[in-house]
XYZ file of C-alpha atoms in Angstrom:
438
model
C 69.969 137.780 144.333
C 66.530 136.998 146.510
C 64.936 139.590 148.783
C 62.987 138.490 151.588
C 59.452 138.839 153.555
C 61.745 140.445 156.813
C 63.616 143.473 154.726
C 59.510 144.578 153.006
C 58.989 144.484 156.867
C 61.795 146.592 158.297
C 61.067 148.708 155.118
C 57.679 149.062 156.004
C 58.355 150.468 160.053
C 61.530 152.506 158.322
C 59.791 154.539 155.830
C 57.153 155.261 158.555
C 59.117 156.256 160.911
C 59.954 159.029 157.985
C 56.207 159.621 157.479
C 55.824 160.209 160.977
C 59.462 162.374 161.775
C 58.108 165.089 158.342
C 54.714 164.838 158.818
C 52.454 168.231 159.615
C 50.126 166.570 161.767
C 51.842 164.944 163.962
C 53.395 167.487 166.206
C 48.883 168.579 166.397
C 48.638 165.787 167.585
C 50.970 165.785 169.769
C 49.802 168.774 171.229
C 52.797 170.751 169.889
C 52.716 173.822 166.984
C 55.700 172.588 165.073
C 58.567 169.799 165.193
C 61.601 170.614 167.598
C 64.731 168.708 166.802
C 64.704 166.755 170.505
C 61.467 165.267 169.001
C 62.266 164.436 165.361
C 64.911 162.566 166.593
C 62.406 160.355 167.926
C 61.667 159.048 164.686
C 64.065 159.873 162.075
C 66.793 157.982 164.556
C 65.546 154.699 164.892
C 64.893 155.129 160.931
C 68.450 155.908 160.149
C 68.656 152.656 162.101
C 66.519 150.397 159.837
C 68.211 151.980 157.143
C 72.055 150.781 158.372
C 71.572 148.112 159.090
C 69.489 146.975 155.589
C 72.432 148.168 153.932
C 74.479 146.245 156.260
C 72.782 142.931 155.730
C 72.947 143.695 151.955
C 76.944 144.051 152.411
C 77.010 140.943 154.768
C 74.758 139.379 152.374
C 76.818 139.611 148.957
C 79.842 138.557 150.730
C 78.905 135.657 152.562
C 79.566 133.562 149.043
C 82.264 134.921 148.004
C 85.458 133.845 148.369
C 84.187 129.840 148.208
C 85.200 126.324 147.015
C 83.180 123.558 146.343
C 84.394 120.137 145.180
C 82.942 116.764 144.329
C 84.786 113.814 145.427
C 83.655 109.922 144.661
C 86.211 106.603 143.895
C 84.028 105.744 141.365
C 82.810 107.360 138.530
C 80.462 104.048 136.796
C 78.450 102.499 138.695
C 75.299 100.131 138.251
C 71.444 100.929 138.630
C 70.691 99.518 141.873
C 74.536 99.581 143.221
C 74.891 102.665 146.085
C 77.167 106.168 144.752
C 78.777 107.874 147.166
C 80.206 110.999 146.993
C 82.382 112.963 149.549
C 81.048 117.250 149.455
C 83.643 119.775 150.641
C 82.820 123.415 150.677
C 86.459 125.679 151.711
C 86.071 128.831 153.079
C 88.897 130.605 152.257
C 88.484 134.056 153.856
C 89.362 135.111 157.585
C 85.865 136.313 157.836
C 82.796 132.883 159.775
C 80.064 131.743 157.771
C 77.348 131.374 160.049
C 75.560 129.233 157.628
C 75.211 128.544 154.342
C 72.873 125.863 152.185
C 74.864 123.632 149.368
C 71.971 122.655 146.609
C 72.575 120.043 144.558
C 71.357 120.561 140.483
C 71.982 117.551 139.870
C 70.033 115.978 136.888
C 70.258 112.632 138.779
C 67.399 110.831 140.657
C 66.808 111.097 143.895
C 70.175 112.687 144.909
C 71.442 112.959 148.310
C 73.425 115.794 148.305
C 71.654 118.852 149.626
C 72.322 119.883 152.587
C 72.669 123.368 155.261
C 75.257 123.611 157.262
C 76.294 126.277 159.768
C 79.463 127.593 161.120
C 81.883 127.451 158.602
C 85.096 129.157 159.759
C 87.728 131.064 159.244
C 89.912 129.768 155.975
C 88.082 126.566 156.912
C 87.265 123.655 154.878
C 84.299 121.466 155.772
C 82.866 118.043 154.285
C 79.647 115.439 154.249
C 78.891 112.253 152.879
C 76.123 111.293 150.548
C 75.180 107.834 148.869
C 71.889 107.429 146.590
C 71.199 104.588 144.880
C 70.949 104.378 141.325
C 67.657 103.605 139.690
C 68.242 105.112 136.449
C 70.671 104.257 133.398
C 72.520 107.251 132.576
C 74.658 110.170 132.537
C 75.014 112.411 134.834
C 76.979 115.285 135.423
C 77.507 116.341 140.066
C 77.246 119.533 139.373
C 75.953 122.091 138.981
C 75.837 122.572 142.873
C 74.001 126.235 144.419
C 75.566 127.233 147.752
C 73.404 130.234 148.989
C 73.888 132.303 152.436
C 72.540 135.378 153.923
C 73.232 138.209 156.416
C 72.254 136.945 160.121
C 68.557 138.916 160.162
C 67.653 136.657 156.964
C 66.996 140.107 154.737
C 68.809 139.111 152.130
C 69.723 135.440 150.190
C 72.987 135.476 147.719
C 73.417 132.707 145.299
C 76.566 131.345 143.826
C 75.648 128.529 141.450
C 79.949 125.571 140.808
C 78.987 124.088 137.415
C 79.543 120.258 137.046
C 83.075 119.281 136.991
C 82.467 115.068 136.666
C 80.367 112.380 134.551
C 78.516 109.380 136.335
C 78.059 106.558 134.345
C 75.099 104.191 135.667
C 75.847 100.734 134.009
C 71.708 99.273 133.165
C 70.569 96.986 135.578
C 71.444 93.240 135.894
C 70.511 89.499 136.383
C 73.690 87.012 137.329
C 72.587 84.040 135.109
C 72.585 80.277 136.090
C 72.384 78.820 132.837
C 71.573 80.851 129.019
C 70.102 78.158 126.319
C 72.839 77.585 123.706
C 72.153 75.150 120.708
C 74.718 71.925 120.799
C 77.285 72.389 118.431
C 77.665 76.044 118.336
C 80.123 76.103 121.062
C 83.389 76.076 119.517
C 84.865 74.853 116.225
C 85.826 75.678 112.614
C 88.339 76.616 110.341
C 91.405 79.343 111.508
C 89.633 83.395 110.737
C 93.266 84.874 109.377
C 91.877 87.909 111.105
C 94.685 90.151 113.633
C 93.364 89.943 116.892
C 94.107 92.188 120.041
C 94.180 89.633 122.292
C 95.428 86.583 123.541
C 94.808 83.632 121.696
C 96.075 79.870 120.605
C 96.825 81.372 117.683
C 100.381 83.315 116.922
C 100.116 83.793 113.680
C 103.848 86.357 112.060
C 106.127 88.406 114.332
C 106.684 92.164 114.381
C 108.849 94.704 116.036
C 108.694 95.658 119.217
C 106.634 99.073 120.080
C 105.319 101.287 122.978
C 103.161 99.917 125.446
C 103.021 96.384 123.680
C 102.882 93.869 127.099
C 106.381 92.214 127.981
C 104.536 89.152 128.308
C 103.930 88.533 124.343
C 107.523 89.561 123.352
C 109.454 86.183 121.610
C 112.778 86.047 122.415
C 114.247 82.872 120.308
C 113.149 86.106 117.925
C 114.564 89.079 119.544
C 117.738 87.128 120.584
C 117.456 85.917 116.550
C 117.473 89.941 115.357
C 118.659 91.148 118.234
C 116.192 93.302 118.464
C 112.499 92.936 120.688
C 110.232 91.386 118.646
C 106.545 90.317 119.539
C 104.010 87.849 118.199
C 100.541 89.195 117.183
C 97.509 86.744 116.868
C 94.832 85.299 115.282
C 91.447 85.460 116.031
C 90.095 82.337 117.843
C 87.569 80.186 115.374
C 85.489 80.300 118.448
C 81.996 80.802 117.058
C 80.991 84.367 117.407
C 78.063 85.197 120.409
C 76.110 88.256 118.710
C 73.039 90.297 120.578
C 71.047 91.966 118.801
C 68.949 95.044 120.539
C 65.577 96.409 119.107
C 65.723 100.065 119.657
C 63.005 100.893 117.621
C 60.274 103.194 118.542
C 57.131 102.308 118.159
C 57.468 98.662 119.587
C 57.685 100.989 122.592
C 55.172 100.857 126.003
C 55.489 102.230 128.684
C 53.711 102.502 132.001
C 52.477 106.133 134.257
C 54.168 105.965 137.490
C 55.072 109.083 138.869
C 57.934 109.928 139.227
C 59.840 109.476 142.161
C 59.244 112.987 144.270
C 63.171 113.280 145.655
C 65.182 112.259 148.533
C 64.903 112.302 152.214
C 67.147 114.719 154.243
C 69.568 112.484 155.342
C 69.661 115.015 158.441
C 67.050 113.248 160.292
C 66.870 109.704 158.365
C 69.610 106.727 157.611
C 70.423 105.955 154.248
C 68.767 102.716 153.921
C 69.433 100.528 150.913
C 65.931 98.787 148.888
C 64.775 97.069 146.266
C 65.442 98.417 142.752
C 63.078 98.188 140.165
C 63.299 97.741 136.858
C 61.010 100.856 135.106
C 57.858 100.196 133.783
C 59.715 100.138 129.953
C 60.198 97.860 127.222
C 62.859 98.969 126.808
C 64.302 98.869 129.463
C 63.307 95.551 130.763
C 65.728 94.955 126.667
C 68.331 96.652 127.492
C 68.649 95.130 130.542
C 67.911 91.233 129.188
C 70.630 92.733 126.611
C 73.263 93.570 129.239
C 72.237 89.662 131.523
C 73.665 87.684 128.489
C 76.700 90.035 127.603
C 76.947 89.617 131.054
C 76.448 85.589 131.150
C 78.336 84.749 127.713
C 81.085 87.045 128.168
C 82.280 85.644 131.928
C 82.098 81.772 129.582
C 85.268 83.234 127.687
C 82.627 84.248 124.737
C 83.325 86.429 121.857
C 80.628 88.115 121.990
C 79.346 91.000 119.678
C 76.895 94.497 120.313
C 74.611 96.600 117.942
C 71.682 98.266 118.508
C 69.647 99.594 116.268
C 68.751 103.355 117.236
C 68.663 106.675 116.268
C 72.593 106.318 115.759
C 73.262 102.961 115.105
C 76.333 101.397 118.066
C 77.947 98.252 116.562
C 80.357 96.679 118.649
C 82.860 93.700 116.956
C 82.589 90.455 118.633
C 85.437 90.282 121.606
C 86.882 88.386 124.447
C 87.186 89.847 128.652
C 86.017 92.223 130.814
C 87.507 95.325 128.407
C 84.280 94.133 126.105
C 82.060 94.143 128.509
C 82.746 97.815 129.851
C 82.225 98.864 126.172
C 78.652 96.805 126.061
C 77.491 97.615 129.678
C 78.350 102.200 128.382
C 77.052 101.753 124.888
C 74.111 99.407 126.741
C 73.625 102.830 129.751
C 72.376 105.901 126.844
C 70.857 103.732 124.077
C 67.939 104.722 123.777
C 64.058 103.794 122.092
C 63.894 106.456 119.082
C 65.437 104.200 116.571
C 63.472 104.625 112.754
C 64.778 102.285 111.204
C 63.150 98.211 111.809
C 65.556 95.722 113.850
C 65.341 93.792 110.213
C 67.535 96.634 108.566
C 69.806 96.736 110.956
C 70.628 92.674 110.799
C 69.994 92.593 106.518
C 73.671 95.042 107.234
C 75.350 93.428 109.915
C 74.712 89.509 108.804
C 77.365 89.145 106.459
C 79.347 90.493 108.489
C 79.382 87.792 111.628
C 81.513 84.747 111.369
C 79.184 81.478 109.951
C 78.015 79.550 112.719
C 78.559 82.318 115.110
C 74.646 82.492 118.308
C 72.888 85.941 117.729
C 70.134 87.186 120.277
C 67.700 88.699 119.450
C 66.330 91.203 122.273
C 63.122 92.854 120.728
C 59.629 94.182 121.911
C 57.985 93.832 118.446
C 54.974 90.978 117.747
C 54.531 91.382 114.179
C 55.816 89.085 111.697
C 59.675 91.316 111.184
C 60.482 88.607 113.768
C 60.096 85.824 111.061
C 61.602 88.012 108.645
C 64.545 88.032 110.118
C 64.711 84.337 111.612
C 64.886 83.369 107.650
C 67.748 85.368 107.068
C 69.225 85.036 110.042
C 69.085 81.083 109.264
C 69.987 81.179 105.618
C 73.179 83.178 106.875
C 73.797 79.600 108.513
C 73.480 81.497 111.814
C 72.218 79.966 114.884
C 69.071 82.246 116.514
C 67.969 82.118 119.834
C 64.527 85.162 120.929
C 64.150 87.011 123.803
C 60.663 88.566 123.603
C 59.416 91.450 125.936
C 55.460 91.254 126.562
C 54.259 94.285 125.745
C 50.568 93.058 126.812
C 51.890 93.378 130.722
C 52.737 96.628 130.314
C 48.778 97.708 129.193
C 49.539 97.314 125.424
C 46.722 95.053 123.723
C 49.496 93.353 121.547
C 50.986 89.874 122.711
C 53.981 88.614 121.530
C 52.508 85.014 122.128
C 51.823 84.309 118.053
C 54.800 85.005 117.216
C 56.599 82.439 120.468
C 54.443 79.765 118.569
C 55.946 80.596 115.387
C 59.070 80.820 116.469
C 59.632 77.827 118.318
C 58.179 75.869 115.824
C 61.003 76.514 113.222
C 63.084 75.059 115.964
C 64.625 78.798 117.717
C 65.023 79.127 121.155
C 62.555 81.525 122.864
C 61.360 83.214 125.917
C 59.157 85.572 126.964
C 60.147 88.504 129.243
C 57.477 90.010 131.594
C 56.928 93.009 133.514
C 55.263 90.654 137.217
C 57.998 88.146 136.294
C 62.247 88.996 137.857
C 63.762 89.133 134.787
C 66.378 85.995 136.144
C 63.532 83.423 136.225
C 62.207 84.452 132.743
C 66.106 84.370 131.210
C 66.518 81.176 133.308
C 63.496 78.905 132.509
C 62.025 80.853 129.897
C 62.940 78.318 127.423
C 61.605 75.511 129.190
C 58.607 76.858 129.771
């Protein structure tokens, strides 16, 4: 409960009326020896009226947030940075009393959320809903709530609030750009011997058959074997021998650099302004550019039909084996949505753990903000394993650091390894498409 200033004003008046009715000085001021009941009533009746009004307002305010329901509906709970999240918030009054006004406040941690609104005149057993639109500016997971409903009495003496916990989680995927091209060393696209590994994906390499299990798609049924054995049999496939693409994201905390900028103060009131989509810029942090670069590269290769794997050396290491398809892209983007730059193990340690599991001839893309010799040691390790490295440097100097990857870039290119630099003041697609040839 929140007591407003008006209550204290009325309480002060009631106290003054009571003092006036009981004070022995007031009859003398009025020219009388003692108070008569009629004269006391002049002061006591307003006091009783004010006290009764305050009691009624307190009960009214308490009941104003009872028997309410708030639900939040959204068609999609997975969006990408830069897209617009549309949500419908519905408030239902389950009583026969009319609610004069109520403030619906969205306390979701979603940046620039526009879910707060004031509703007036919610009738008996009536539901009121409104649409909110919020542009996504930060990746991660955000609960849709809590939602706080505040209402009070007609005179504004009291305000009661009720909190509705979040029911759903919004996942904001990292920002990524559509790449028209990305370098890859010639002759490393197809080829190689059969890997003899079972695959959940349909590939041109059928390995064997097995009995049908509930959930198997009908397209995998081998009808000849089914007719011969008189029971449903489905095909099993081997992994395509085409070389994989692995993306290693360097989340080491000590190499990251950020620029301090004032945070968003929140969204404007939609009652007075029209929603307008704006251009979204990445937060000025090297790791945000690292994540967006990795997401864009993964999207490019999966669109090309390549099997893509992901590894990240965050505090809790994340590894996704190489697979094809939209499902793999969704897993990679969701992992990148939650990963943070809190790693303590250098990228070289992650490569030593994973390089032996990557098929020979595969392409390994390193996305890092490192400027020291760690990159050189990583390249030596990959080339000894007969892997084809590509390096994307995120330049910490463009974020205010004194360190620059220019020397590491020169050493990398001297080895014949494609490399490019991503800078804060250059569009991401330009750096990833043409930076390898500059």
